[in-house]
Coordinates of C-alpha atoms in Angstrom, one line a residue:
X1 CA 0.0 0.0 0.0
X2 CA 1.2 3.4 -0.8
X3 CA 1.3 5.9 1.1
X4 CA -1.4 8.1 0.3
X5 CA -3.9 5.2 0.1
X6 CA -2.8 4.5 3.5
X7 CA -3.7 8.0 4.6
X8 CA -6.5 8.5 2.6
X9 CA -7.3 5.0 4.7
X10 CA -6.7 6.5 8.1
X11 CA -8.4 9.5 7.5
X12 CA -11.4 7.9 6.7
X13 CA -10.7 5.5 10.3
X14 CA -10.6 8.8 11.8
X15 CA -14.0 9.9 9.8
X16 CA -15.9 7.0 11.0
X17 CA -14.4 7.3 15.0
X18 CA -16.1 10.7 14.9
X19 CA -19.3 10.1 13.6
X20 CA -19.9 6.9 15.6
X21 CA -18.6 8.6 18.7
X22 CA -19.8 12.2 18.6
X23 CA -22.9 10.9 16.4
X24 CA -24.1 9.6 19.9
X25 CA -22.9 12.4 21.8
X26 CA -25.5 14.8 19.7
X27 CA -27.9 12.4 20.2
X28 CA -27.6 12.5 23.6
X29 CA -27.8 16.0 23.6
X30 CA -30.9 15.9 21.2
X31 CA -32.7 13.5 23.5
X32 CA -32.0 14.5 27.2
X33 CA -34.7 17.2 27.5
X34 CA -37.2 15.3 26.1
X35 CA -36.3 11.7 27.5
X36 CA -35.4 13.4 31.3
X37 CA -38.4 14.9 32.8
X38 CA -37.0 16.5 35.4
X39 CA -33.3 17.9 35.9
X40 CA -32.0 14.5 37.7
X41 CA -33.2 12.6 34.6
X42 CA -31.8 14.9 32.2
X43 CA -28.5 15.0 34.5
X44 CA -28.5 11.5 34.2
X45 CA -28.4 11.1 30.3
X46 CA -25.9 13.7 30.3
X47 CA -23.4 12.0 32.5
X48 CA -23.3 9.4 29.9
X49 CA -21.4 11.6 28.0
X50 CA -19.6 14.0 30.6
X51 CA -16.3 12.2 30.8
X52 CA -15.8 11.2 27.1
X53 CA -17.5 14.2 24.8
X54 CA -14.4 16.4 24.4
X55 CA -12.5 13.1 24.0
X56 CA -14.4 12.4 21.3
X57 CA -14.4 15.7 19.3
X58 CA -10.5 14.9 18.9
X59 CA -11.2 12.6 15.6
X60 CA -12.6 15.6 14.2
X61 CA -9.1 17.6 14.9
X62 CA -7.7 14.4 13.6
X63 CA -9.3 13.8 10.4
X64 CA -9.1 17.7 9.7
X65 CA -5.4 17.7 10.5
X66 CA -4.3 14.8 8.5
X67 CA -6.2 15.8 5.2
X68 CA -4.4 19.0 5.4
X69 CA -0.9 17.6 5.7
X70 CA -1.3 14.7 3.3
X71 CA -4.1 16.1 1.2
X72 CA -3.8 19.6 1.0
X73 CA -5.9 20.7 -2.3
X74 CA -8.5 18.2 -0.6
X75 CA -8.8 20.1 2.4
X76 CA -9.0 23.5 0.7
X77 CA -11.6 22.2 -1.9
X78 CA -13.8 21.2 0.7
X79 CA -13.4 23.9 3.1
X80 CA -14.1 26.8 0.1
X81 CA -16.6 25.1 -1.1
X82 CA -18.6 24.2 2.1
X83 CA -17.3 26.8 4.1
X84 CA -21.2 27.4 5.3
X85 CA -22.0 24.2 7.0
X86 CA -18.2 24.4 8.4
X87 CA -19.2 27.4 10.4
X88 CA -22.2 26.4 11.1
X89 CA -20.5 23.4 12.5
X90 CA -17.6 25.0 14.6
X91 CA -20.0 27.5 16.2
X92 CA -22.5 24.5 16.5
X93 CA -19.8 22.4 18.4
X94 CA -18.7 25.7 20.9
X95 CA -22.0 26.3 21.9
X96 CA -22.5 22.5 22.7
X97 CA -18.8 22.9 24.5
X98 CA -20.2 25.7 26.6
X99 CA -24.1 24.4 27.4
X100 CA -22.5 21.0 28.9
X101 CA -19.7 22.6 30.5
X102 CA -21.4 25.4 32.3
X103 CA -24.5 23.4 32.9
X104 CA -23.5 22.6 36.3
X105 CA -21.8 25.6 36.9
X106 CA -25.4 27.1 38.7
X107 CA -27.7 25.3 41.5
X108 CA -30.8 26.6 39.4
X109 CA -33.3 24.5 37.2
X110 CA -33.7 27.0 35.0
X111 CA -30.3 27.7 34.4
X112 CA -30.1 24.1 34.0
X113 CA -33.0 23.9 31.9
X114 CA -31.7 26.5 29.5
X115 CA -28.1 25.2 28.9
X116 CA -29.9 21.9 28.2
X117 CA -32.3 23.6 25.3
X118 CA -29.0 25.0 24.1
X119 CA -27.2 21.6 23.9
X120 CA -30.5 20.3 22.0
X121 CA -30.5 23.3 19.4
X122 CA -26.5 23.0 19.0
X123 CA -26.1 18.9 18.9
X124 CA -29.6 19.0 16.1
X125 CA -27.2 21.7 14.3
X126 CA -24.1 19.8 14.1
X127 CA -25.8 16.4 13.3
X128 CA -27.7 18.3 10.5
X129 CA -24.6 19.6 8.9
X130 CA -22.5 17.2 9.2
X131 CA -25.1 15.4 7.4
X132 CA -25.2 17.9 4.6
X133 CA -21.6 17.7 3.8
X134 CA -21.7 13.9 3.7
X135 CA -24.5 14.2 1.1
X136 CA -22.7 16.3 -0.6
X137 CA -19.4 14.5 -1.0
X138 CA -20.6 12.0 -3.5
X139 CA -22.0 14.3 -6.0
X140 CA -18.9 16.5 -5.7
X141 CA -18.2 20.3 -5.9
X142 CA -18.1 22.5 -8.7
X143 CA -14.1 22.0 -9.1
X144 CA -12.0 23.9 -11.9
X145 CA -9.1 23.0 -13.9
X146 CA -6.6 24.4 -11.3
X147 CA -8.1 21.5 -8.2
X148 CA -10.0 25.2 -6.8
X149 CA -13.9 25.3 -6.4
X150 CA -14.7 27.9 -9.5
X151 CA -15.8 31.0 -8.5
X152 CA -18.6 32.7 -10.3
X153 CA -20.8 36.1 -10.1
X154 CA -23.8 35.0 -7.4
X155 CA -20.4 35.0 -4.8
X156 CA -19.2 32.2 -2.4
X157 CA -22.5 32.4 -0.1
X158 CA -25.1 31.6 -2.8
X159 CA -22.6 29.3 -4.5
X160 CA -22.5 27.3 -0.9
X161 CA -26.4 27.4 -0.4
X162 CA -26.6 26.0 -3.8
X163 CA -24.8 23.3 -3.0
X164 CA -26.8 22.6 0.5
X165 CA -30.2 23.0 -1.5
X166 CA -29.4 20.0 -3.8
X167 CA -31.5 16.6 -2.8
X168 CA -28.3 14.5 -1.6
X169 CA -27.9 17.3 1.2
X170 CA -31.3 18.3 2.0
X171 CA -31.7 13.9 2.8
X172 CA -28.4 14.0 4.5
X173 CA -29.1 16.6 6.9
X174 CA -32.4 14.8 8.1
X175 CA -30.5 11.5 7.5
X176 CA -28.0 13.3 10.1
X177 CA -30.5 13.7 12.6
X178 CA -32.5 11.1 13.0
X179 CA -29.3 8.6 12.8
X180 CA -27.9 10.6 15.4
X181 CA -31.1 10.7 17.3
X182 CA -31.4 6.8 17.0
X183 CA -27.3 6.2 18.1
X184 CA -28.4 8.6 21.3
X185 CA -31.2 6.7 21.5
X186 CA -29.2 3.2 21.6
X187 CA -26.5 4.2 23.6
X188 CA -28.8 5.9 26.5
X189 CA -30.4 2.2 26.9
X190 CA -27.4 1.0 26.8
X191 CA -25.6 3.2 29.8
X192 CA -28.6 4.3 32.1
X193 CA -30.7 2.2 34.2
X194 CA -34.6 3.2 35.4
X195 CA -37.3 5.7 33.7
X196 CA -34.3 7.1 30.9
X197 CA -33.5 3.6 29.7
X198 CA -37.0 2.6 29.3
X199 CA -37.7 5.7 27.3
X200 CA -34.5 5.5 25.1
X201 CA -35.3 2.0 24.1
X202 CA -38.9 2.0 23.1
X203 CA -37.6 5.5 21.0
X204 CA -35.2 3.2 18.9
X205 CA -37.7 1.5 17.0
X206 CA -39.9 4.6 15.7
X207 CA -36.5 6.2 15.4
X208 CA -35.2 3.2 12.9
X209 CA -38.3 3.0 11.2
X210 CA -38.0 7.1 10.3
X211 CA -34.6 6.2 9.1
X212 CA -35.5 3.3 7.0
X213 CA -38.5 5.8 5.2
X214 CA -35.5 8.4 4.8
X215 CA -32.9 5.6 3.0
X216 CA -35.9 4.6 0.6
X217 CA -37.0 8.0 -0.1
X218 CA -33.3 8.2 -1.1
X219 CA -33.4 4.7 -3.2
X220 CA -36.4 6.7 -5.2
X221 CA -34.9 9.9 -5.8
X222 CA -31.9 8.2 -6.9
X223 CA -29.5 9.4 -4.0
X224 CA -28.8 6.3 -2.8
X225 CA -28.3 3.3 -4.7
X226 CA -30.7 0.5 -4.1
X227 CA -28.1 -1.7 -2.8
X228 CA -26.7 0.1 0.0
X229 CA -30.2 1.0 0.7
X230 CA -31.5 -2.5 1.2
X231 CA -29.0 -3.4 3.0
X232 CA -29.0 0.0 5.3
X233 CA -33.1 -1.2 5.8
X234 CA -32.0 -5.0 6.8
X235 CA -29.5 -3.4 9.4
X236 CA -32.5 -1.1 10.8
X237 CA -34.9 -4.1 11.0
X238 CA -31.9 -5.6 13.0
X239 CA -31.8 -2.8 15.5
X240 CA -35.6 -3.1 16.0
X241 CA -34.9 -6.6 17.0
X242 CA -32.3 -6.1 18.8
X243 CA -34.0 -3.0 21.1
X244 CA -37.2 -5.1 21.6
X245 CA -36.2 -7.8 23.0
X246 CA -33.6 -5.6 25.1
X247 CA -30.7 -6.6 23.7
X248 CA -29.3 -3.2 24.2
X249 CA -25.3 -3.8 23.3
X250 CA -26.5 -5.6 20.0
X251 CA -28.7 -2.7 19.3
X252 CA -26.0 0.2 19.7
X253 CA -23.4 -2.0 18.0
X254 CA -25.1 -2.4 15.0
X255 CA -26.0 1.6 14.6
X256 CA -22.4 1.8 14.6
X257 CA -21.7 -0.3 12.1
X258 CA -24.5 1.2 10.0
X259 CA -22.8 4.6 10.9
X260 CA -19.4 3.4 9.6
X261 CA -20.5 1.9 6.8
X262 CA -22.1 4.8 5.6
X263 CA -19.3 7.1 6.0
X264 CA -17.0 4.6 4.6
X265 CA -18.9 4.6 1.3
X266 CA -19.6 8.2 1.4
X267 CA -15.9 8.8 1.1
X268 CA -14.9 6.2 -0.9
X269 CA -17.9 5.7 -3.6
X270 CA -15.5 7.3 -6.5
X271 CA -11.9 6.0 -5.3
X272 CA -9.4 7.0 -6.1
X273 CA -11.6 10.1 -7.3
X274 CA -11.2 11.5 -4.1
X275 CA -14.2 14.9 -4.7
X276 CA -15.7 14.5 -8.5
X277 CA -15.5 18.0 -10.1
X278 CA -19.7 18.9 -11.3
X279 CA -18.2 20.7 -14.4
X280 CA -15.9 18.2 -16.0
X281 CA -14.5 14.8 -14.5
X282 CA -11.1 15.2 -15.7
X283 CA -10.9 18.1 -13.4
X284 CA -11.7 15.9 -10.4
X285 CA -9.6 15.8 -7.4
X286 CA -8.0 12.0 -7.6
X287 CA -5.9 10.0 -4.4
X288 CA -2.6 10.8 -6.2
X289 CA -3.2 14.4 -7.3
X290 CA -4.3 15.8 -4.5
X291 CA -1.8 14.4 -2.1
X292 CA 1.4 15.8 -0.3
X293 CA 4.8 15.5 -1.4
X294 CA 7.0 11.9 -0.6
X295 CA 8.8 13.9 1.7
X296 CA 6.0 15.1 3.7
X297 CA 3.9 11.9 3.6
X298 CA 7.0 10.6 4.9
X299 CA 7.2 12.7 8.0
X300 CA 4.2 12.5 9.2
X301 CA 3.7 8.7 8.6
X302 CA 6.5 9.0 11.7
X303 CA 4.1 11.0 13.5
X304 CA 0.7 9.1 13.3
X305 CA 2.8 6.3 14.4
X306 CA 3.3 7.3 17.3
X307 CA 0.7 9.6 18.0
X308 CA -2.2 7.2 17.2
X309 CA -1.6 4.2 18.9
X310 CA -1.5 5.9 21.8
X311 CA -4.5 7.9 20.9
X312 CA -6.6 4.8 20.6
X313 CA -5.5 3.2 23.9
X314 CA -5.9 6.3 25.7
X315 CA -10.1 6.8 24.7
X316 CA -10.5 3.2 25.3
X317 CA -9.0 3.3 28.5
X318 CA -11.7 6.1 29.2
X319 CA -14.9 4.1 28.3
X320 CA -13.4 1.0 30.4
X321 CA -13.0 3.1 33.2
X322 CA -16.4 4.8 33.2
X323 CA -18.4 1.9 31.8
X324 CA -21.0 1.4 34.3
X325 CA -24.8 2.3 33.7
X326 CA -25.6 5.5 35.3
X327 CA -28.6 5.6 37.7
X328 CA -32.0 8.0 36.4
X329 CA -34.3 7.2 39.0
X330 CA -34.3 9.4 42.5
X331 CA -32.6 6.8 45.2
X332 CA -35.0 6.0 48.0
X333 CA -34.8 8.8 50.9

């Protein structure tokens, strides 16, 4: 394997990390308020995530960092051309940095109640954007001769709501959010005992069955090929099982996998077109054109050896040590 298949490889590892990890933090966030009914429940489902959230949001600073340094007109192509949801995201992600971390700042319900609405609004943003941009990736960006998103007179911002108003990201963003919604969903049954656990697992089913309507609306419209949509559906109906008959770990483990697959293909449907161009597909960003020198492949190959490894052992470390259910009903006074 070369080397920029390998990194196009581990960037993609770091892809799917992300969005199974933080994919269930937003839904988390989306969920608590309306899962929690008062501000021990909600306290509850948020304690699944307090110790591992930030921890989580470092594949995203991974992913972003290595597609710079090994793929550097990759990065800038995607972050011209979808610099809207990009904000959107960033400011998305601070404000769900600030609502958990200041949540417990104040001995107030209403304080709390508020910095929960504001995780809710922010985790619904980031899920729908992220969303977008994965809808997008497939049908590609308009890309010009020089590997640089054309410009043209309607200016960056209508050229970037364009983009967002096309069918692949209108389904991804709702796609975004209901499989977010659904890993939450999974992963609260999974970690909480009591009222929140009950709740989260009947809301998988519904949840799955919203997603499966969403996949075959995209199997219709052409979106999504009727493969991976058939066999997205057969993965749903085997996490309706699953939560049912309260098989809770089988349930969240095979939203994952339905998380990573779709990320996987979303990225790697055109290989080694790495971002097709809409105006002419010889002007498509490809795995060898878009990547970093020898040199620098080289040098930071070095790096990630050393830096992900420990990476890795270091966030599973975490989830060993706080792997216990947490507790949502009031202890007996």
């Amino acid at each position: 394997m070369d080397l920029p298949t390998l990194w196009f490889a581990l960037i993609v590892l770091c892809w799917v990390l992300f969005f199974v990890l933080e994919g269930f933090d937003f839904g988390v966030g989306i969920l608590a308020p309306a899962l929690g009914r008062d501000t021990h429940q909600r306290g509850a489902a948020l304690a699944t995530i307090g110790p591992v959230w930030d921890g989580n949001e470092v594949w995203l600073v991974a992913a972003i960092g290595a597609t710079f340094a090994a793929f550097p007109n990759w990065y800038a192509a995607l972050l011209s051309g979808l610099y809207l949801p990009m904000v959107i995201i960033l400011l998305a992600l601070a404000g769900r940095g600030v609502a958990l971390e200041f949540r417990g700042k104040k001995d107030d319900a209403a304080w709390r109640r508020r910095c929960d609405q504001a995780l809710a609004t922010c985790s619904l943003l980031s899920a729908a954007a992220f969303g977008a941009v994965l809808g997008v990736l497939p049908g590609g960006l308009a890309i010009g001769p020089d590997g640089e998103v054309v410009a043209d007179a309607a200016g960056a911002l209508a050229r970037t709501l364009g983009v967002l108003a096309q069918p692949g990201a209108l389904l991804g963003a709702g796609a975004g959010v209901v499989v977010a919604c659904l890993l939450g969903g999974a992963y609260l049954a999974l970690r909480t005992t009591g009222p929140v656990r009950e709740r989260a697992r009947a809301l998988v089913p519904p949840l799955a069955a919203v997603l499966a309507a969403l996949v075959v609306l995209g199997g219709l419209t052409g979106t999504v090929g009727w493969l991976p949509a058939a066999a997205a559906v057969a993965l749903l109906v085997l996490v309706t099982l699953a939560a049912r008959y309260r098989r809770e770990g089988w349930a969240f483990g095979i939203c994952s996998v339905l998380v990573a697959t779709v990320v996987v293909v979303a990225f790697a449907a055109s290989v080694p077109v790495l971002l097709p161009s809409t105006l002419d597909p010889a002007w498509s960003l490809t795995l060898q054109g878009a990547a970093a020198s020898d040199t620098a492949l080289s040098t930071i190959t070095v790096a990630g050896v050393v830096i992900l490894p420990g990476v890795l052992a270091y966030q599973a470390f975490a989830y060993w040590v706080f792997r216990r259910r947490v507790t949502s009903e009031r202890a007996a006074t």
